Amino acid sequence: MPEGPSIVLLKEATAKFEGKKVIAVSGNSKIDKTQMLNNKVIAFRSWGKQLLISFNGFSVRIHLLMFGSYRIDERKEIPERLSLTFKNGELNFYTCSVKIIEGNIDDAYDFTADVMNDNWNAKAAKKKLKLIPNTLVCDVLLDQQIFSGIGNIIKNEVLYRVKIHPNSEIGKIPSLKINKLIKEARNYSFEFLAWKRDFVLKKHWLAHTKKVCLRCNHPIIKEYTGVYHRRSFICTNCT
DNA sequence: TATAATGTTTGAAC
DNA sequence: AGTTCAAACATTAT
């Protein structure tokens, strides 16, 4: 369940552990877990689809990939990949990627590339697009260095809303439409967040998994597009 | 029950 | 040597 907005919700859920000391660590992750023990979490942050747990001098990066999950103050049947116990509860992660990032997190990550971040920089995104005119828009939206946090659902919903075909080359899209695309990438991500928070995300999908266009009633076709071969949902009439 | 899906990394192949 | 590609990982709903 992990596109950027879902990780924002995860970050919010961990807030009660901020500033708290880890009093036990376990899990089948191969990283060195001892360095977390008896250390305080300085902050939980999100960057795109990643949760960053910052300690003094290093951070733990959690990536849920396609199937990862988490539980707070409860456990699943399957073994924990990483489990952190605090005085006021526990934080458990399953089937995820766990890595240690040494040093200051601000040196390792550009938070202006995260569509969910307060410091999101639309102009910087546009600059990056100028450098890759031959790339398809469907691939560009999934590029985490440009639109960190956007996944396949957001990609499809954004393209449908701004009426751009996923196979359009970036360099062939008019500048004003590119602006609209970049704006909607962030705007829709926040709508996604609000709907996800209220457990009503799916019913607001206009294109993703849909078979008929709500705008013009023509069929929506499914096509695997771009270098990632991810499914796209395209209205055959009004794009 | 077999399949496909909100994702990324790795290393082989070209 | 740089790019491209498929495989690997792993869970769950349909």
PDB file of C-alpha atoms (C1' of nucleotides) in Angstrom:
ATOM      1  CA  MET A   1       0.000   0.000   0.000  1.00  0.00           C
ATOM      2  CA  PRO A   2       2.821   2.404  -0.458  1.00  0.00           C
ATOM      3  CA  GLU A   3       2.788   5.576  -2.510  1.00  0.00           C
ATOM      4  CA  GLY A   4       3.980   8.850  -1.000  1.00  0.00           C
ATOM      5  CA  PRO A   5       0.721   9.801   0.740  1.00  0.00           C
ATOM      6  CA  SER A   6       0.536   6.411   2.459  1.00  0.00           C
ATOM      7  CA  ILE A   7       3.992   6.988   3.892  1.00  0.00           C
ATOM      8  CA  VAL A   8       2.883  10.385   5.168  1.00  0.00           C
ATOM      9  CA  LEU A   9       0.143   8.553   7.077  1.00  0.00           C
ATOM     10  CA  LEU A  10       2.735   6.138   8.422  1.00  0.00           C
ATOM     11  CA  LYS A  11       4.883   9.042   9.548  1.00  0.00           C
ATOM     12  CA  GLU A  12       1.919  10.596  11.339  1.00  0.00           C
ATOM     13  CA  ALA A  13       1.189   7.311  13.071  1.00  0.00           C
ATOM     14  CA  THR A  14       4.734   7.136  14.451  1.00  0.00           C
ATOM     15  CA  ALA A  15       4.628  10.629  15.977  1.00  0.00           C
ATOM     16  CA  LYS A  16       4.164   9.356  19.524  1.00  0.00           C
ATOM     17  CA  PHE A  17       7.593   7.709  19.371  1.00  0.00           C
ATOM     18  CA  GLU A  18       9.447  10.857  18.368  1.00  0.00           C
ATOM     19  CA  GLY A  19      12.054  11.790  20.971  1.00  0.00           C
ATOM     20  CA  LYS A  20      11.592   8.416  22.668  1.00  0.00           C
ATOM     21  CA  LYS A  21      14.332   5.917  23.438  1.00  0.00           C
ATOM     22  CA  VAL A  22      14.444   2.493  21.810  1.00  0.00           C
ATOM     23  CA  ILE A  23      14.496   0.005  24.664  1.00  0.00           C
ATOM     24  CA  ALA A  24      14.454  -3.166  22.534  1.00  0.00           C
ATOM     25  CA  VAL A  25      15.168  -4.011  18.895  1.00  0.00           C
ATOM     26  CA  SER A  26      14.510  -7.221  17.007  1.00  0.00           C
ATOM     27  CA  GLY A  27      13.616  -8.512  13.576  1.00  0.00           C
ATOM     28  CA  ASN A  28      15.066 -10.535  10.716  1.00  0.00           C
ATOM     29  CA  SER A  29      16.602  -7.569   8.914  1.00  0.00           C
ATOM     30  CA  LYS A  30      20.308  -8.097   8.363  1.00  0.00           C
ATOM     31  CA  ILE A  31      21.289  -4.562   9.343  1.00  0.00           C
ATOM     32  CA  ASP A  32      23.205  -3.931  12.551  1.00  0.00           C
ATOM     33  CA  LYS A  33      20.387  -3.326  15.011  1.00  0.00           C
ATOM     34  CA  THR A  34      22.538  -2.720  18.081  1.00  0.00           C
ATOM     35  CA  GLN A  35      23.219   0.896  17.176  1.00  0.00           C
ATOM     36  CA  MET A  36      19.555   1.761  17.659  1.00  0.00           C
ATOM     37  CA  LEU A  37      19.341   0.265  21.127  1.00  0.00           C
ATOM     38  CA  ASN A  38      19.156   2.819  23.934  1.00  0.00           C
ATOM     39  CA  ASN A  39      19.165   5.653  21.441  1.00  0.00           C
ATOM     40  CA  LYS A  40      16.477   8.250  21.003  1.00  0.00           C
ATOM     41  CA  VAL A  41      14.614   8.756  17.767  1.00  0.00           C
ATOM     42  CA  ILE A  42      15.310  12.343  16.812  1.00  0.00           C
ATOM     43  CA  ALA A  43      12.651  12.469  14.096  1.00  0.00           C
ATOM     44  CA  PHE A  44      10.478  10.483  11.738  1.00  0.00           C
ATOM     45  CA  ARG A  45      10.444  11.902   8.244  1.00  0.00           C
ATOM     46  CA  SER A  46       9.175  10.766   4.902  1.00  0.00           C
ATOM     47  CA  TRP A  47      10.816  11.159   1.526  1.00  0.00           C
ATOM     48  CA  GLY A  48       8.609   9.886  -1.228  1.00  0.00           C
ATOM     49  CA  LYS A  49       7.861   6.245  -0.552  1.00  0.00           C
ATOM     50  CA  GLN A  50      10.435   5.978   2.222  1.00  0.00           C
ATOM     51  CA  LEU A  51      10.123   6.408   5.959  1.00  0.00           C
ATOM     52  CA  LEU A  52      13.280   7.796   7.545  1.00  0.00           C
ATOM     53  CA  ILE A  53      13.901   7.188  11.220  1.00  0.00           C
ATOM     54  CA  SER A  54      16.645   9.543  12.337  1.00  0.00           C
ATOM     55  CA  PHE A  55      18.961   8.842  15.226  1.00  0.00           C
ATOM     56  CA  ASN A  56      22.054  10.748  16.292  1.00  0.00           C
ATOM     57  CA  GLY A  57      24.484  10.299  13.388  1.00  0.00           C
ATOM     58  CA  PHE A  58      22.500   7.887  11.229  1.00  0.00           C
ATOM     59  CA  SER A  59      19.031   7.066   9.967  1.00  0.00           C
ATOM     60  CA  VAL A  60      17.096   3.906   9.290  1.00  0.00           C
ATOM     61  CA  ARG A  61      15.368   3.841   5.916  1.00  0.00           C
ATOM     62  CA  ILE A  62      12.198   1.792   5.627  1.00  0.00           C
ATOM     63  CA  HIS A  63      10.831   1.079   2.158  1.00  0.00           C
ATOM     64  CA  LEU A  64       7.614  -0.910   1.991  1.00  0.00           C
ATOM     65  CA  LEU A  65       8.138  -1.838  -1.674  1.00  0.00           C
ATOM     66  CA  MET A  66       5.043  -3.519  -3.085  1.00  0.00           C
ATOM     67  CA  PHE A  67       3.930  -5.688  -0.155  1.00  0.00           C
ATOM     68  CA  GLY A  68       5.357  -4.140   2.979  1.00  0.00           C
ATOM     69  CA  SER A  69       3.215  -3.376   5.995  1.00  0.00           C
ATOM     70  CA  TYR A  70       3.430  -2.110   9.559  1.00  0.00           C
ATOM     71  CA  ARG A  71       1.663  -2.378  12.864  1.00  0.00           C
ATOM     72  CA  ILE A  72       1.739  -0.091  15.874  1.00  0.00           C
ATOM     73  CA  ASP A  73       1.231  -1.655  19.300  1.00  0.00           C
ATOM     74  CA  GLU A  74       0.152  -4.921  17.682  1.00  0.00           C
ATOM     75  CA  ARG A  75       1.694  -7.718  15.639  1.00  0.00           C
ATOM     76  CA  LYS A  76       0.965  -9.789  12.565  1.00  0.00           C
ATOM     77  CA  GLU A  77       1.348 -13.547  12.265  1.00  0.00           C
ATOM     78  CA  ILE A  78       4.438 -13.255  10.103  1.00  0.00           C
ATOM     79  CA  PRO A  79       7.893 -12.477  11.565  1.00  0.00           C
ATOM     80  CA  GLU A  80       8.901  -8.846  12.008  1.00  0.00           C
ATOM     81  CA  ARG A  81      11.540  -7.478   9.678  1.00  0.00           C
ATOM     82  CA  LEU A  82      12.221  -4.753  12.210  1.00  0.00           C
ATOM     83  CA  SER A  83      10.608  -4.183  15.581  1.00  0.00           C
ATOM     84  CA  LEU A  84      11.335  -1.199  17.793  1.00  0.00           C
ATOM     85  CA  THR A  85      10.090  -1.159  21.361  1.00  0.00           C
ATOM     86  CA  PHE A  86       9.648   2.079  23.257  1.00  0.00           C
ATOM     87  CA  LYS A  87       8.374   2.740  26.748  1.00  0.00           C
ATOM     88  CA  ASN A  88       5.039   3.842  25.286  1.00  0.00           C
ATOM     89  CA  GLY A  89       4.535   1.161  22.665  1.00  0.00           C
ATOM     90  CA  GLU A  90       6.059  -0.674  19.727  1.00  0.00           C
ATOM     91  CA  LEU A  91       6.578  -0.137  16.034  1.00  0.00           C
ATOM     92  CA  ASN A  92       6.678  -3.203  13.766  1.00  0.00           C
ATOM     93  CA  PHE A  93       7.586  -3.469  10.094  1.00  0.00           C
ATOM     94  CA  TYR A  94       7.002  -6.441   7.795  1.00  0.00           C
ATOM     95  CA  THR A  95       8.356  -7.533   4.403  1.00  0.00           C
ATOM     96  CA  CYS A  96      10.095  -4.272   3.767  1.00  0.00           C
ATOM     97  CA  SER A  97      13.539  -3.084   2.776  1.00  0.00           C
ATOM     98  CA  VAL A  98      15.579  -1.753   5.709  1.00  0.00           C
ATOM     99  CA  LYS A  99      18.793   0.175   5.248  1.00  0.00           C
ATOM    100  CA  ILE A 100      21.085   2.343   7.318  1.00  0.00           C
ATOM    101  CA  ILE A 101      21.880   5.807   5.984  1.00  0.00           C
ATOM    102  CA  GLU A 102      25.003   7.178   7.654  1.00  0.00           C
ATOM    103  CA  GLY A 103      25.358  10.835   8.560  1.00  0.00           C
ATOM    104  CA  ASN A 104      22.933  13.693   8.289  1.00  0.00           C
ATOM    105  CA  ILE A 105      19.776  12.866   6.386  1.00  0.00           C
ATOM    106  CA  ASP A 106      19.648  16.299   4.756  1.00  0.00           C
ATOM    107  CA  ASP A 107      22.944  15.550   3.037  1.00  0.00           C
ATOM    108  CA  ALA A 108      21.606  12.348   1.538  1.00  0.00           C
ATOM    109  CA  TYR A 109      18.143  13.449   0.427  1.00  0.00           C
ATOM    110  CA  ASP A 110      16.754  16.296  -1.620  1.00  0.00           C
ATOM    111  CA  PHE A 111      13.451  17.044   0.055  1.00  0.00           C
ATOM    112  CA  THR A 112      12.450  19.515  -2.631  1.00  0.00           C
ATOM    113  CA  ALA A 113      11.883  16.527  -4.953  1.00  0.00           C
ATOM    114  CA  ASP A 114       9.205  15.040  -2.675  1.00  0.00           C
ATOM    115  CA  VAL A 115       5.741  15.997  -3.901  1.00  0.00           C
ATOM    116  CA  MET A 116       4.354  15.677  -0.361  1.00  0.00           C
ATOM    117  CA  ASN A 117       6.993  17.899   1.227  1.00  0.00           C
ATOM    118  CA  ASP A 118       6.468  21.536   2.233  1.00  0.00           C
ATOM    119  CA  ASN A 119       9.643  22.344   0.343  1.00  0.00           C
ATOM    120  CA  TRP A 120       8.494  20.728  -2.927  1.00  0.00           C
ATOM    121  CA  ASN A 121      10.004  22.691  -5.809  1.00  0.00           C
ATOM    122  CA  ALA A 122       7.918  22.641  -8.983  1.00  0.00           C
ATOM    123  CA  LYS A 123      10.410  24.736 -10.909  1.00  0.00           C
ATOM    124  CA  ALA A 124      13.195  22.293 -10.167  1.00  0.00           C
ATOM    125  CA  ALA A 125      10.988  19.503 -11.476  1.00  0.00           C
ATOM    126  CA  LYS A 126      10.375  21.401 -14.683  1.00  0.00           C
ATOM    127  CA  LYS A 127      14.101  21.943 -15.115  1.00  0.00           C
ATOM    128  CA  LYS A 128      14.708  18.227 -14.797  1.00  0.00           C
ATOM    129  CA  LEU A 129      12.055  17.527 -17.435  1.00  0.00           C
ATOM    130  CA  LYS A 130      13.776  19.856 -19.886  1.00  0.00           C
ATOM    131  CA  LEU A 131      16.827  17.598 -19.773  1.00  0.00           C
ATOM    132  CA  ILE A 132      14.915  14.492 -20.886  1.00  0.00           C
ATOM    133  CA  PRO A 133      12.665  15.528 -23.815  1.00  0.00           C
ATOM    134  CA  ASN A 134      12.613  12.036 -25.307  1.00  0.00           C
ATOM    135  CA  THR A 135      11.331  10.310 -22.180  1.00  0.00           C
ATOM    136  CA  LEU A 136       7.704   9.234 -22.026  1.00  0.00           C
ATOM    137  CA  VAL A 137       5.529  11.082 -19.534  1.00  0.00           C
ATOM    138  CA  CYS A 138       4.435   7.804 -17.926  1.00  0.00           C
ATOM    139  CA  ASP A 139       8.069   7.054 -17.032  1.00  0.00           C
ATOM    140  CA  VAL A 140       8.806  10.587 -15.936  1.00  0.00           C
ATOM    141  CA  LEU A 141       6.026  10.591 -13.341  1.00  0.00           C
ATOM    142  CA  LEU A 142       7.399   7.388 -11.833  1.00  0.00           C
ATOM    143  CA  ASP A 143      10.939   8.781 -11.636  1.00  0.00           C
ATOM    144  CA  GLN A 144      11.593   9.129  -7.921  1.00  0.00           C
ATOM    145  CA  GLN A 145      14.372  11.667  -8.469  1.00  0.00           C
ATOM    146  CA  ILE A 146      11.873  14.006 -10.127  1.00  0.00           C
ATOM    147  CA  PHE A 147       8.497  13.158  -8.553  1.00  0.00           C
ATOM    148  CA  SER A 148       9.463  11.399  -5.354  1.00  0.00           C
ATOM    149  CA  GLY A 149       6.393   9.700  -3.895  1.00  0.00           C
ATOM    150  CA  ILE A 150       4.380   9.235  -7.064  1.00  0.00           C
ATOM    151  CA  GLY A 151       3.419   5.662  -7.852  1.00  0.00           C
ATOM    152  CA  ASN A 152       1.366   3.953 -10.496  1.00  0.00           C
ATOM    153  CA  ILE A 153      -2.061   4.903  -9.148  1.00  0.00           C
ATOM    154  CA  ILE A 154      -1.183   8.575  -8.845  1.00  0.00           C
ATOM    155  CA  LYS A 155       0.440   8.431 -12.281  1.00  0.00           C
ATOM    156  CA  ASN A 156      -2.762   7.177 -13.859  1.00  0.00           C
ATOM    157  CA  GLU A 157      -5.072   9.563 -12.048  1.00  0.00           C
ATOM    158  CA  VAL A 158      -2.909  12.590 -12.800  1.00  0.00           C
ATOM    159  CA  LEU A 159      -2.560  11.779 -16.503  1.00  0.00           C
ATOM    160  CA  TYR A 160      -6.295  11.257 -16.816  1.00  0.00           C
ATOM    161  CA  ARG A 161      -7.090  14.522 -15.074  1.00  0.00           C
ATOM    162  CA  VAL A 162      -4.771  16.612 -17.204  1.00  0.00           C
ATOM    163  CA  LYS A 163      -5.682  14.652 -20.335  1.00  0.00           C
ATOM    164  CA  ILE A 164      -2.207  13.598 -21.355  1.00  0.00           C
ATOM    165  CA  HIS A 165      -1.581  10.259 -23.037  1.00  0.00           C
ATOM    166  CA  PRO A 166       0.966   8.164 -21.078  1.00  0.00           C
ATOM    167  CA  ASN A 167       3.031   7.582 -24.208  1.00  0.00           C
ATOM    168  CA  SER A 168       3.547  11.298 -24.892  1.00  0.00           C
ATOM    169  CA  GLU A 169       7.163  12.374 -25.099  1.00  0.00           C
ATOM    170  CA  ILE A 170       7.926  15.122 -22.611  1.00  0.00           C
ATOM    171  CA  GLY A 171       9.502  17.368 -25.227  1.00  0.00           C
ATOM    172  CA  LYS A 172       6.351  17.284 -27.338  1.00  0.00           C
ATOM    173  CA  ILE A 173       4.007  18.439 -24.589  1.00  0.00           C
ATOM    174  CA  PRO A 174       3.326  22.208 -24.604  1.00  0.00           C
ATOM    175  CA  SER A 175       4.926  24.129 -21.757  1.00  0.00           C
ATOM    176  CA  LEU A 176       1.632  25.208 -20.217  1.00  0.00           C
ATOM    177  CA  LYS A 177       0.444  21.625 -20.146  1.00  0.00           C
ATOM    178  CA  ILE A 178       3.672  20.552 -18.455  1.00  0.00           C
ATOM    179  CA  ASN A 179       2.990  23.169 -15.793  1.00  0.00           C
ATOM    180  CA  LYS A 180      -0.469  21.756 -15.328  1.00  0.00           C
ATOM    181  CA  LEU A 181       0.943  18.243 -15.060  1.00  0.00           C
ATOM    182  CA  ILE A 182       3.463  19.210 -12.392  1.00  0.00           C
ATOM    183  CA  LYS A 183       0.824  21.092 -10.431  1.00  0.00           C
ATOM    184  CA  GLU A 184      -1.644  18.234 -10.584  1.00  0.00           C
ATOM    185  CA  ALA A 185       1.013  15.713  -9.548  1.00  0.00           C
ATOM    186  CA  ARG A 186       1.245  17.434  -6.186  1.00  0.00           C
ATOM    187  CA  ASN A 187      -2.403  18.454  -5.957  1.00  0.00           C
ATOM    188  CA  TYR A 188      -3.748  14.943  -6.592  1.00  0.00           C
ATOM    189  CA  SER A 189      -1.234  13.458  -4.159  1.00  0.00           C
ATOM    190  CA  PHE A 190      -2.854  15.488  -1.390  1.00  0.00           C
ATOM    191  CA  GLU A 191      -6.330  14.418  -2.470  1.00  0.00           C
ATOM    192  CA  PHE A 192      -5.050  10.844  -2.380  1.00  0.00           C
ATOM    193  CA  LEU A 193      -3.821  11.508   1.159  1.00  0.00           C
ATOM    194  CA  ALA A 194      -7.170  12.837   2.348  1.00  0.00           C
ATOM    195  CA  TRP A 195      -9.140   9.976   0.786  1.00  0.00           C
ATOM    196  CA  LYS A 196      -6.678   7.367   2.003  1.00  0.00           C
ATOM    197  CA  ARG A 197      -6.945   8.751   5.502  1.00  0.00           C
ATOM    198  CA  ASP A 198     -10.718   8.292   5.358  1.00  0.00           C
ATOM    199  CA  PHE A 199     -10.495   4.829   3.728  1.00  0.00           C
ATOM    200  CA  VAL A 200     -12.361   6.044   0.645  1.00  0.00           C
ATOM    201  CA  LEU A 201      -9.511   6.237  -1.841  1.00  0.00           C
ATOM    202  CA  LYS A 202     -10.709   3.600  -4.300  1.00  0.00           C
ATOM    203  CA  LYS A 203     -14.118   5.040  -4.853  1.00  0.00           C
ATOM    204  CA  HIS A 204     -12.555   8.280  -6.016  1.00  0.00           C
ATOM    205  CA  TRP A 205     -10.531   6.672  -8.782  1.00  0.00           C
ATOM    206  CA  LEU A 206     -11.531   8.107 -12.150  1.00  0.00           C
ATOM    207  CA  ALA A 207      -9.197   6.120 -14.404  1.00  0.00           C
ATOM    208  CA  HIS A 208      -7.201   3.563 -12.467  1.00  0.00           C
ATOM    209  CA  THR A 209      -8.741   0.083 -13.030  1.00  0.00           C
ATOM    210  CA  LYS A 210     -11.717   1.706 -14.767  1.00  0.00           C
ATOM    211  CA  LYS A 211     -13.305   0.420 -17.959  1.00  0.00           C
ATOM    212  CA  VAL A 212     -15.551   3.321 -18.908  1.00  0.00           C
ATOM    213  CA  CYS A 213     -14.718   7.008 -19.017  1.00  0.00           C
ATOM    214  CA  LEU A 214     -16.837   9.115 -16.669  1.00  0.00           C
ATOM    215  CA  ARG A 215     -16.325  12.166 -18.862  1.00  0.00           C
ATOM    216  CA  CYS A 216     -17.412  10.854 -22.234  1.00  0.00           C
ATOM    217  CA  ASN A 217     -18.671   7.324 -21.656  1.00  0.00           C
ATOM    218  CA  HIS A 218     -16.189   5.824 -24.113  1.00  0.00           C
ATOM    219  CA  PRO A 219     -14.171   2.742 -23.153  1.00  0.00           C
ATOM    220  CA  ILE A 220     -10.984   3.050 -21.133  1.00  0.00           C
ATOM    221  CA  ILE A 221      -8.310   0.659 -22.296  1.00  0.00           C
ATOM    222  CA  LYS A 222      -5.547  -0.932 -20.250  1.00  0.00           C
ATOM    223  CA  GLU A 223      -2.061  -0.813 -21.699  1.00  0.00           C
ATOM    224  CA  TYR A 224       1.371  -1.592 -20.274  1.00  0.00           C
ATOM    225  CA  THR A 225       3.477   1.475 -20.997  1.00  0.00           C
ATOM    226  CA  GLY A 226       7.003   2.792 -20.682  1.00  0.00           C
ATOM    227  CA  VAL A 227      10.254   1.204 -19.673  1.00  0.00           C
ATOM    228  CA  TYR A 228       8.688  -0.078 -16.461  1.00  0.00           C
ATOM    229  CA  HIS A 229       5.811  -1.749 -18.311  1.00  0.00           C
ATOM    230  CA  ARG A 230       3.314  -0.518 -15.764  1.00  0.00           C
ATOM    231  CA  ARG A 231      -0.357  -0.525 -16.514  1.00  0.00           C
ATOM    232  CA  SER A 232      -1.916   2.641 -17.784  1.00  0.00           C
ATOM    233  CA  PHE A 233      -5.625   3.340 -18.163  1.00  0.00           C
ATOM    234  CA  ILE A 234      -6.404   5.439 -21.191  1.00  0.00           C
ATOM    235  CA  CYS A 235      -9.684   6.824 -22.472  1.00  0.00           C
ATOM    236  CA  THR A 236      -9.906   6.035 -26.160  1.00  0.00           C
ATOM    237  CA  ASN A 237     -11.780   9.263 -26.819  1.00  0.00           C
ATOM    238  CA  CYS A 238     -10.881  12.186 -24.547  1.00  0.00           C
ATOM    239  CA  THR A 239      -7.498  10.888 -23.335  1.00  0.00           C
TER     240      THR A 239
ATOM    241  C1'  DT B   1      -6.603 -21.532  -7.227  1.00  0.00           C
ATOM    242  C1'  DA B   2      -3.867 -18.969 -10.220  1.00  0.00           C
ATOM    243  C1'  DT B   3      -3.034 -14.461 -11.143  1.00  0.00           C
ATOM    244  C1'  DA B   4      -1.847  -9.862 -10.768  1.00  0.00           C
ATOM    245  C1'  DA B   5      -0.811  -5.879  -8.168  1.00  0.00           C
ATOM    246  C1'  DT B   6       0.237   0.865  -5.095  1.00  0.00           C
ATOM    247  C1'  DG B   7       8.000  -1.166  -6.153  1.00  0.00           C
ATOM    248  C1'  DT B   8      12.934  -1.403  -6.390  1.00  0.00           C
ATOM    249  C1'  DT B   9      17.508  -3.569  -6.822  1.00  0.00           C
ATOM    250  C1'  DT B  10      20.667  -6.534  -8.976  1.00  0.00           C
ATOM    251  C1'  DG B  11      23.331  -8.539 -12.245  1.00  0.00           C
ATOM    252  C1'  DA B  12      23.321 -10.684 -16.796  1.00  0.00           C
ATOM    253  C1'  DA B  13      23.070  -9.642 -21.586  1.00  0.00           C
ATOM    254  C1'  DC B  14      23.792  -6.843 -25.294  1.00  0.00           C
TER     255       DC B  14
ATOM    256  C1'  DA C   1      31.659   0.869 -20.801  1.00  0.00           C
ATOM    257  C1'  DG C   2      27.145   2.167 -20.878  1.00  0.00           C
ATOM    258  C1'  DT C   3      22.464   0.864 -21.469  1.00  0.00           C
ATOM    259  C1'  DT C   4      18.647  -2.435 -21.281  1.00  0.00           C
ATOM    260  C1'  DC C   5      16.340  -6.157 -19.488  1.00  0.00           C
ATOM    261  C1'  DA C   6      14.397  -9.793 -16.860  1.00  0.00           C
ATOM    262  C1'  DA C   7      14.585 -12.001 -12.539  1.00  0.00           C
ATOM    263  C1'  DA C   8      14.178 -11.828  -7.790  1.00  0.00           C
ATOM    264  C1'  DC C   9      11.885 -10.586  -3.611  1.00  0.00           C
ATOM    265  C1'  DA C  10       7.229 -11.380  -1.126  1.00  0.00           C
ATOM    266  C1'  DT C  11       1.870 -10.704   0.369  1.00  0.00           C
ATOM    267  C1'  DT C  12      -2.861 -10.586  -0.413  1.00  0.00           C
ATOM    268  C1'  DA C  13      -7.235  -9.760  -2.761  1.00  0.00           C
ATOM    269  C1'  DT C  14      -9.937 -11.361  -6.493  1.00  0.00           C
TER     270       DT C  14
END
